[in-house]
XYZ file of N, CA and C in Angstrom:
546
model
N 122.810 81.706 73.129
C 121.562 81.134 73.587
C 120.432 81.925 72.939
N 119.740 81.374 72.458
C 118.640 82.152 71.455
C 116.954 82.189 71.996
N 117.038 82.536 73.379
C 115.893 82.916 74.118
C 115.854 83.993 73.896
N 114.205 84.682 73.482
C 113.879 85.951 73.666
C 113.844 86.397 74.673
N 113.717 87.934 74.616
C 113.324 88.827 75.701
C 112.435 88.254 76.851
N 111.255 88.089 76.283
C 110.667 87.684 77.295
C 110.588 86.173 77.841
N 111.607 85.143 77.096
C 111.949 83.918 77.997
C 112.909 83.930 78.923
N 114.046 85.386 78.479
C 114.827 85.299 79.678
C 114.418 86.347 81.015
N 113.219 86.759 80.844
C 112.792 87.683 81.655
C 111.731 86.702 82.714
N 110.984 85.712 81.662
C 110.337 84.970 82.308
C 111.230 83.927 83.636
N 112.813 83.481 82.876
C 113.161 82.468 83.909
C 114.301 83.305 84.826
N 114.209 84.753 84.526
C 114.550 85.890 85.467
C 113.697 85.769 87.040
N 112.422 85.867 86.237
C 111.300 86.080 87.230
C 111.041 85.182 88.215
N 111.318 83.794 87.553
C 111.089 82.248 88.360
C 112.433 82.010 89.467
N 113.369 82.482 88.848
C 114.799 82.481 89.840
C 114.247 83.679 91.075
N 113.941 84.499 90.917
C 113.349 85.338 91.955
C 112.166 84.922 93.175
N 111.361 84.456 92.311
C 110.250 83.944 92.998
C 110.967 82.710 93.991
N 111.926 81.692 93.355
C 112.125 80.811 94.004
C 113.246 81.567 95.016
N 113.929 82.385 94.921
C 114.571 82.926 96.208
C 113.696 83.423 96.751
N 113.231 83.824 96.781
C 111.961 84.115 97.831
C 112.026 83.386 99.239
N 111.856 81.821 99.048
C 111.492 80.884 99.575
C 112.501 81.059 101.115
N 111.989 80.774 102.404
C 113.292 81.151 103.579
C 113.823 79.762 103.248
N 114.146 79.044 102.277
C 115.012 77.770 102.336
C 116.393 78.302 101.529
N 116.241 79.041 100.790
C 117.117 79.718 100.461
C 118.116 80.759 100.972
N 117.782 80.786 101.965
C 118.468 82.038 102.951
C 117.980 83.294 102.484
N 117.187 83.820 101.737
C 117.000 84.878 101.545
C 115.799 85.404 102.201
N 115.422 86.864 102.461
C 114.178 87.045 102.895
C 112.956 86.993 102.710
N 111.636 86.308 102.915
C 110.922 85.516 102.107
C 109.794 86.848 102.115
N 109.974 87.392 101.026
C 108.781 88.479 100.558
C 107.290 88.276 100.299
N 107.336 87.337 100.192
C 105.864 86.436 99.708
C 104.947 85.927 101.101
N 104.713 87.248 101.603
C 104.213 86.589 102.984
C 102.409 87.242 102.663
N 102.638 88.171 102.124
C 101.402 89.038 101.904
C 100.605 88.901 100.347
N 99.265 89.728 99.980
C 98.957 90.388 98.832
C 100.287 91.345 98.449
N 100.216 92.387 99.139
C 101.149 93.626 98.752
C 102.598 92.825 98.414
N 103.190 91.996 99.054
C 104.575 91.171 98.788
C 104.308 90.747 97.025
N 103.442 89.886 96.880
C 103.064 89.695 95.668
C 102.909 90.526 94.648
N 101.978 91.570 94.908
C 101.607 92.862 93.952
C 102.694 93.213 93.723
N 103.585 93.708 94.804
C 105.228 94.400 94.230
C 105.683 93.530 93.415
N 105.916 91.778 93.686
C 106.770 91.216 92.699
C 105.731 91.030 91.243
N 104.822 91.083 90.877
C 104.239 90.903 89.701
C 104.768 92.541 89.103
N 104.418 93.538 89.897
C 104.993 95.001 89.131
C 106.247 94.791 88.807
N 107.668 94.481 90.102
C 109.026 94.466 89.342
C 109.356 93.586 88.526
N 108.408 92.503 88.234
C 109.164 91.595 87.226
C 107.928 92.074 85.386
N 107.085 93.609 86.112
C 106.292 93.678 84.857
C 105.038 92.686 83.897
N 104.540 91.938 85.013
C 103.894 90.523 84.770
C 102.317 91.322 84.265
N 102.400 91.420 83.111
C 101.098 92.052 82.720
C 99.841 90.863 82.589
N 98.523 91.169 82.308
C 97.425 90.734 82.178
C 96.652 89.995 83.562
N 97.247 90.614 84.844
C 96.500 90.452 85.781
C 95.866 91.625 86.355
N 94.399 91.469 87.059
C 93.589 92.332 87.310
C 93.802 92.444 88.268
N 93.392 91.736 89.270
C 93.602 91.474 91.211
C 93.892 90.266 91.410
N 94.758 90.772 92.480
C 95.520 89.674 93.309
C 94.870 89.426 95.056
N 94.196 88.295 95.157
C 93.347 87.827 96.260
C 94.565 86.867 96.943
N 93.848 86.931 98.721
C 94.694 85.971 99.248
C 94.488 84.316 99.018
N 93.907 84.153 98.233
C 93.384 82.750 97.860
C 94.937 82.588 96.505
N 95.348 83.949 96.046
C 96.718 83.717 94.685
C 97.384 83.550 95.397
N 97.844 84.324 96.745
C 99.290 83.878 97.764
C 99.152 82.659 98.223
N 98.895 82.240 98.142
C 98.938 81.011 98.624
C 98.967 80.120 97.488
N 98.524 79.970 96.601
C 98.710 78.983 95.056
C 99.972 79.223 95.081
N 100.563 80.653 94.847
C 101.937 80.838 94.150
C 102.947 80.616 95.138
N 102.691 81.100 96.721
C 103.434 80.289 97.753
C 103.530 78.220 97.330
N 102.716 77.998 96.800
C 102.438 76.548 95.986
C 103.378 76.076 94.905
N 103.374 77.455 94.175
C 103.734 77.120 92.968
C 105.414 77.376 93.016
N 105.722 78.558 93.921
C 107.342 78.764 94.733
C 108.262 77.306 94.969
N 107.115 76.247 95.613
C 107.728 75.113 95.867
C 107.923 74.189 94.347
N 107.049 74.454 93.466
C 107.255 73.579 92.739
C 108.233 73.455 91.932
N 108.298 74.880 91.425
C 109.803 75.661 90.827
C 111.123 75.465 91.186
N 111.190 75.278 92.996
C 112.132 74.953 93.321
C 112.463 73.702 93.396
N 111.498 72.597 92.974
C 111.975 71.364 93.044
C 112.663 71.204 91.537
N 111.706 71.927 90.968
C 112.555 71.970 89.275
C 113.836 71.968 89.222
N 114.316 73.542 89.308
C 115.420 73.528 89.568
C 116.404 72.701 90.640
N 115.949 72.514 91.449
C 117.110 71.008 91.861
C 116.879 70.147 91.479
N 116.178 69.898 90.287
C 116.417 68.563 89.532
C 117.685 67.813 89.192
N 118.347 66.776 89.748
C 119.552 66.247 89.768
C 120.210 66.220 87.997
N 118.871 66.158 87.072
C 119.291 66.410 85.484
C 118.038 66.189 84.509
N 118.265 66.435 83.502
C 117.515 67.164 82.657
C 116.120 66.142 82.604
N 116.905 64.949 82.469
C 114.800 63.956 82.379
C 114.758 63.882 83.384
N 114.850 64.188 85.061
C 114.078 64.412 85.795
C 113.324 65.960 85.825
N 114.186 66.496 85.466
C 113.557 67.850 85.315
C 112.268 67.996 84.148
N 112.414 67.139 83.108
C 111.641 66.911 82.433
C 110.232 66.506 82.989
N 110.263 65.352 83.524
C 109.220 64.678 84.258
C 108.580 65.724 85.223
N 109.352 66.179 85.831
C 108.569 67.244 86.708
C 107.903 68.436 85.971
N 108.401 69.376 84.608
C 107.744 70.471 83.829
C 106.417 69.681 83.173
N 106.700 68.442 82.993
C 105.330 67.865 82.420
C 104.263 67.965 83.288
N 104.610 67.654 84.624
C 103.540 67.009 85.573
C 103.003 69.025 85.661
N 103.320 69.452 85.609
C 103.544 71.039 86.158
C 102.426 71.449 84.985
N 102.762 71.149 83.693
C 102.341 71.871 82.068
C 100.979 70.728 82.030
N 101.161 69.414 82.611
C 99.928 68.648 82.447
C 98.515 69.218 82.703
N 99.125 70.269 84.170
C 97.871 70.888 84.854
C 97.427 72.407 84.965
N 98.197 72.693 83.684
C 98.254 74.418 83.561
C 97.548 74.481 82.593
N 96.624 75.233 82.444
C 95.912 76.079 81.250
C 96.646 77.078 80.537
N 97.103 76.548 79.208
C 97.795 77.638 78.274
C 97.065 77.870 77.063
N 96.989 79.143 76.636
C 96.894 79.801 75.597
C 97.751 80.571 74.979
N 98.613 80.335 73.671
C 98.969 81.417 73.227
C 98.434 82.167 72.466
N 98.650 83.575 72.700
C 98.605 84.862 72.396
C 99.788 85.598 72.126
N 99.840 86.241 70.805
C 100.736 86.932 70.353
C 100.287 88.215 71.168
N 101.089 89.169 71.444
C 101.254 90.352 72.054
C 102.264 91.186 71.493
N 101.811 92.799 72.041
C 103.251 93.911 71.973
C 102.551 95.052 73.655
N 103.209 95.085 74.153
C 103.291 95.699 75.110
C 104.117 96.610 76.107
N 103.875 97.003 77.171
C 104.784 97.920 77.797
C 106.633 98.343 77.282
N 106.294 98.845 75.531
C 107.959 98.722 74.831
C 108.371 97.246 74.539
N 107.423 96.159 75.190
C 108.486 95.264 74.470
C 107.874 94.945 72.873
N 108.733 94.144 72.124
C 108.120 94.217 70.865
C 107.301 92.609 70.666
N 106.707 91.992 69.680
C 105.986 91.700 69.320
C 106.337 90.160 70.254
N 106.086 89.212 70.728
C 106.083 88.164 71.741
C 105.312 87.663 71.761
N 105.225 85.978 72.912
C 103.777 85.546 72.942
C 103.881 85.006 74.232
N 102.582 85.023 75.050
C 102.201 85.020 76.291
C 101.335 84.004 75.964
N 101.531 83.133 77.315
C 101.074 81.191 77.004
C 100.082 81.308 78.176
N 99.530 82.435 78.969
C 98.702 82.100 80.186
C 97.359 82.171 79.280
N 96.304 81.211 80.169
C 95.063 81.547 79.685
C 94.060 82.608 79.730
N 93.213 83.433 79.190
C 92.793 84.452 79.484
C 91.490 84.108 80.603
N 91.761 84.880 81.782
C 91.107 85.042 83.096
C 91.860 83.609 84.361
N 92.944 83.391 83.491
C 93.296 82.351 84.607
C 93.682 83.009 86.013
N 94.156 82.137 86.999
C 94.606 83.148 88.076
C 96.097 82.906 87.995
N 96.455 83.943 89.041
C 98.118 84.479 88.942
C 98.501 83.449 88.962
N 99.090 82.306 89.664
C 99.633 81.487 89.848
C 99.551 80.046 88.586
N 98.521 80.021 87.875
C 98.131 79.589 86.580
C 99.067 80.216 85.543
N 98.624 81.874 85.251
C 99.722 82.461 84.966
C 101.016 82.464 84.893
N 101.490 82.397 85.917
C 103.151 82.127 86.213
C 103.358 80.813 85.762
N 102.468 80.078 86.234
C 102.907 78.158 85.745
C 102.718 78.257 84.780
N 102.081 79.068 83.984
C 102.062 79.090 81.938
C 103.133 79.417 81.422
N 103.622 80.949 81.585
C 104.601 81.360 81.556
C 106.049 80.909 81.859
N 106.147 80.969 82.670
C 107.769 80.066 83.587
C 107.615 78.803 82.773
N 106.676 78.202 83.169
C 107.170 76.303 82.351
C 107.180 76.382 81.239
N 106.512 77.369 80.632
C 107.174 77.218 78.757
C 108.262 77.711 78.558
N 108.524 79.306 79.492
C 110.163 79.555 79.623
C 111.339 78.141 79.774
N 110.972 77.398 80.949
C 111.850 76.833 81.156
C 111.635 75.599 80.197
N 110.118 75.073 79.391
C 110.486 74.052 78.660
C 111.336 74.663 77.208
N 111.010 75.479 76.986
C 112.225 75.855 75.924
C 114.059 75.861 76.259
N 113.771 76.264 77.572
C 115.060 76.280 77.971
C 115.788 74.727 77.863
N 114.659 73.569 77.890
C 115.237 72.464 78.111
C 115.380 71.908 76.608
N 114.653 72.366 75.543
C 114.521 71.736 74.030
C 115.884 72.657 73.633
N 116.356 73.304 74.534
C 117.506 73.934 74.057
C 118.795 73.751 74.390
N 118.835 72.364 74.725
C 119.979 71.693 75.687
C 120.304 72.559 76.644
N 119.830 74.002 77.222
C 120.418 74.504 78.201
C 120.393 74.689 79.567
N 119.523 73.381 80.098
C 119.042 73.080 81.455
C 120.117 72.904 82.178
N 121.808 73.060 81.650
C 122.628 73.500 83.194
C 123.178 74.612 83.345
N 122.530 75.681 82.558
C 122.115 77.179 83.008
C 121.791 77.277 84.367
N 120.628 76.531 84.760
C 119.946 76.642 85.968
C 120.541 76.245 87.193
N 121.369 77.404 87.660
C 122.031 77.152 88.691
C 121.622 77.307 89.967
N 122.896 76.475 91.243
C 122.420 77.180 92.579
C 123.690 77.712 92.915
N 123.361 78.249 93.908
C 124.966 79.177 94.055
C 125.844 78.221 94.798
N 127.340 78.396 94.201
C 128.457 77.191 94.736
C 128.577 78.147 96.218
N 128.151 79.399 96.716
C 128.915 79.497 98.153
C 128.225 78.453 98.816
N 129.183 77.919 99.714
C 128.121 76.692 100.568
C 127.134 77.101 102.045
N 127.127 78.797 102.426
C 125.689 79.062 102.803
C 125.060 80.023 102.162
N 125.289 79.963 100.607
C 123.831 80.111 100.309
C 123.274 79.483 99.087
N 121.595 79.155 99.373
C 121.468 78.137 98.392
C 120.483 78.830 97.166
N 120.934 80.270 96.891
C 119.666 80.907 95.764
C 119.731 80.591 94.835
N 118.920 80.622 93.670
C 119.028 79.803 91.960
C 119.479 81.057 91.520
N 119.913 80.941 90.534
C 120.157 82.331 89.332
C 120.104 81.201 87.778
N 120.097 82.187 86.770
C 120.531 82.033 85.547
C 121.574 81.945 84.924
N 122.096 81.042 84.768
C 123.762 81.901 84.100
C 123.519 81.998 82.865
N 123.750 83.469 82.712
C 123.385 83.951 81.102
C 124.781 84.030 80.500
N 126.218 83.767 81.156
C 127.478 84.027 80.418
C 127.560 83.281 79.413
N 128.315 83.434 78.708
C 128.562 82.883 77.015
C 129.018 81.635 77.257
N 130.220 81.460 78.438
C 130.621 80.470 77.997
C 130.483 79.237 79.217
N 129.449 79.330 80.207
C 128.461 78.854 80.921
C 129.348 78.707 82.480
N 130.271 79.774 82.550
C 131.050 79.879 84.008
C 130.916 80.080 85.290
N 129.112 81.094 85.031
C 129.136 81.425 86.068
C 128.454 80.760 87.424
N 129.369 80.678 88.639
C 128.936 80.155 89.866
C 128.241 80.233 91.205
N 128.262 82.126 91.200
C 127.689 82.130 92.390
C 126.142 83.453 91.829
N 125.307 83.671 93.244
C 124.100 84.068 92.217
C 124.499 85.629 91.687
N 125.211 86.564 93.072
C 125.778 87.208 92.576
C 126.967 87.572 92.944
N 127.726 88.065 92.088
C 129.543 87.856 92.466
C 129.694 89.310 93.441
N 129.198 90.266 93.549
C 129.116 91.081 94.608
C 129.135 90.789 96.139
N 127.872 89.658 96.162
C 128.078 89.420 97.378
C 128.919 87.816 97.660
N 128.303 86.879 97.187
C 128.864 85.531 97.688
C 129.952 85.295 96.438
N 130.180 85.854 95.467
C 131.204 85.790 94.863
C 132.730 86.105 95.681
N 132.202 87.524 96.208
C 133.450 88.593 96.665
C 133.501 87.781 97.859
N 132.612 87.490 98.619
C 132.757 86.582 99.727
C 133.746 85.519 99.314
N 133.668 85.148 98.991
C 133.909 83.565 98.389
C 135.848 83.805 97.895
N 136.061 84.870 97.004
C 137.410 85.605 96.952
C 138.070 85.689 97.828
N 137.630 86.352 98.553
C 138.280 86.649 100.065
C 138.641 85.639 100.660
N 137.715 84.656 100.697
C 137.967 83.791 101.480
C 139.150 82.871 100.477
N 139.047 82.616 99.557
C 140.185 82.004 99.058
C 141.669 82.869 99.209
N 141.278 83.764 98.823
C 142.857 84.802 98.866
C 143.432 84.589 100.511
N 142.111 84.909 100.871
C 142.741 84.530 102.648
C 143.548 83.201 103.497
N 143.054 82.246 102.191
C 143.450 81.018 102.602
C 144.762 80.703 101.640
N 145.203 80.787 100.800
C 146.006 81.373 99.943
C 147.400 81.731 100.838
N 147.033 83.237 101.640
C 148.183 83.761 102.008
C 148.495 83.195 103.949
N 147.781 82.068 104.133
C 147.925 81.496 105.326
C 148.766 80.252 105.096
N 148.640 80.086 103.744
C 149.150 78.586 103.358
C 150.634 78.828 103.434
């Protein structure tokens, strides 16, 4: 798969954001400024100044929209939806080199707000992802309680659950268990 660094970091970042969401079963971090500020630092989201409660709430916005993406039943609906998404985003590219990474380009507009940002970023991540036939990358996890997105970055496009530590090993067990009852 021939995404750069920073496209697979970008639809790193969007799988995160959309677990976020409490529809996912996970714990929904995005309740605050500070919830936000942390996730723009761990995912390294440079060229923002301040984050106001007027951005939590866009990107609490923009959380939903992502996640409708990704459950897109297949690729031209998913299509139809990154358009409607990219119709209303302000992009600029800009070549960049920054915090070690090497030379890249960043599609947000300069002074847009965070959530502009992310919809620049992420939807060009993921429209490349789709000019790249690889829109069934975008997974949800097969355990059947839980519903988080991940990436599957494996070679040979196997992987099923978001992570095999937890609902993977879960998921083992429970077969082996059923296995030696049979």
């Amino acid at each position: 798969m021939p995404l750069s660094h920073d496209m697979l970091l970008s639809l790193t970042a969007v799988a995160d954001l959309i677990n976020s969401a409490p529809e996912t079963g996970g714990p929904d971090w995005l309740t605050d400024v500070a919830g936000l500020e942390a996730y723009l630092t761990r995912h390294r989201v440079s060229g923002i100044e301040t984050v106001a409660a007027a951005d939590l709430t866009q990107v609490r916005a923009l959380r939903a929209t992502f996640h409708e993406l990704f459950a897109s039943p297949d690729a031209a609906t998913a299509v139809r939806r990154l358009n409607v998404l990219l119709d209303r985003t302000p992009i600029t590219a800009h070549l960049t080199e920054h915090d070690d990474f090497p030379l890249h380009v960043h599609y947000f507009a300069p002074g847009s707000s965070v959530a502009d940002h992310l919809a620049a970023d992420f939807g060009v991540a993921l429209a490349h992802l789709l000019v790249e036939g690889e829109w069934e990358r975008l997974r949800t996890c097969a355990a059947p309680d839980c519903d988080k997105v991940f990436m599957d970055e494996s070679r040979n496009r196997s992987r099923v659950y978001c992570d095999s530590r937890t609902c993977g090993n879960r998921m083992h067990v429970a077969a082996y268990r059923a296995r030696r009852r049979a």
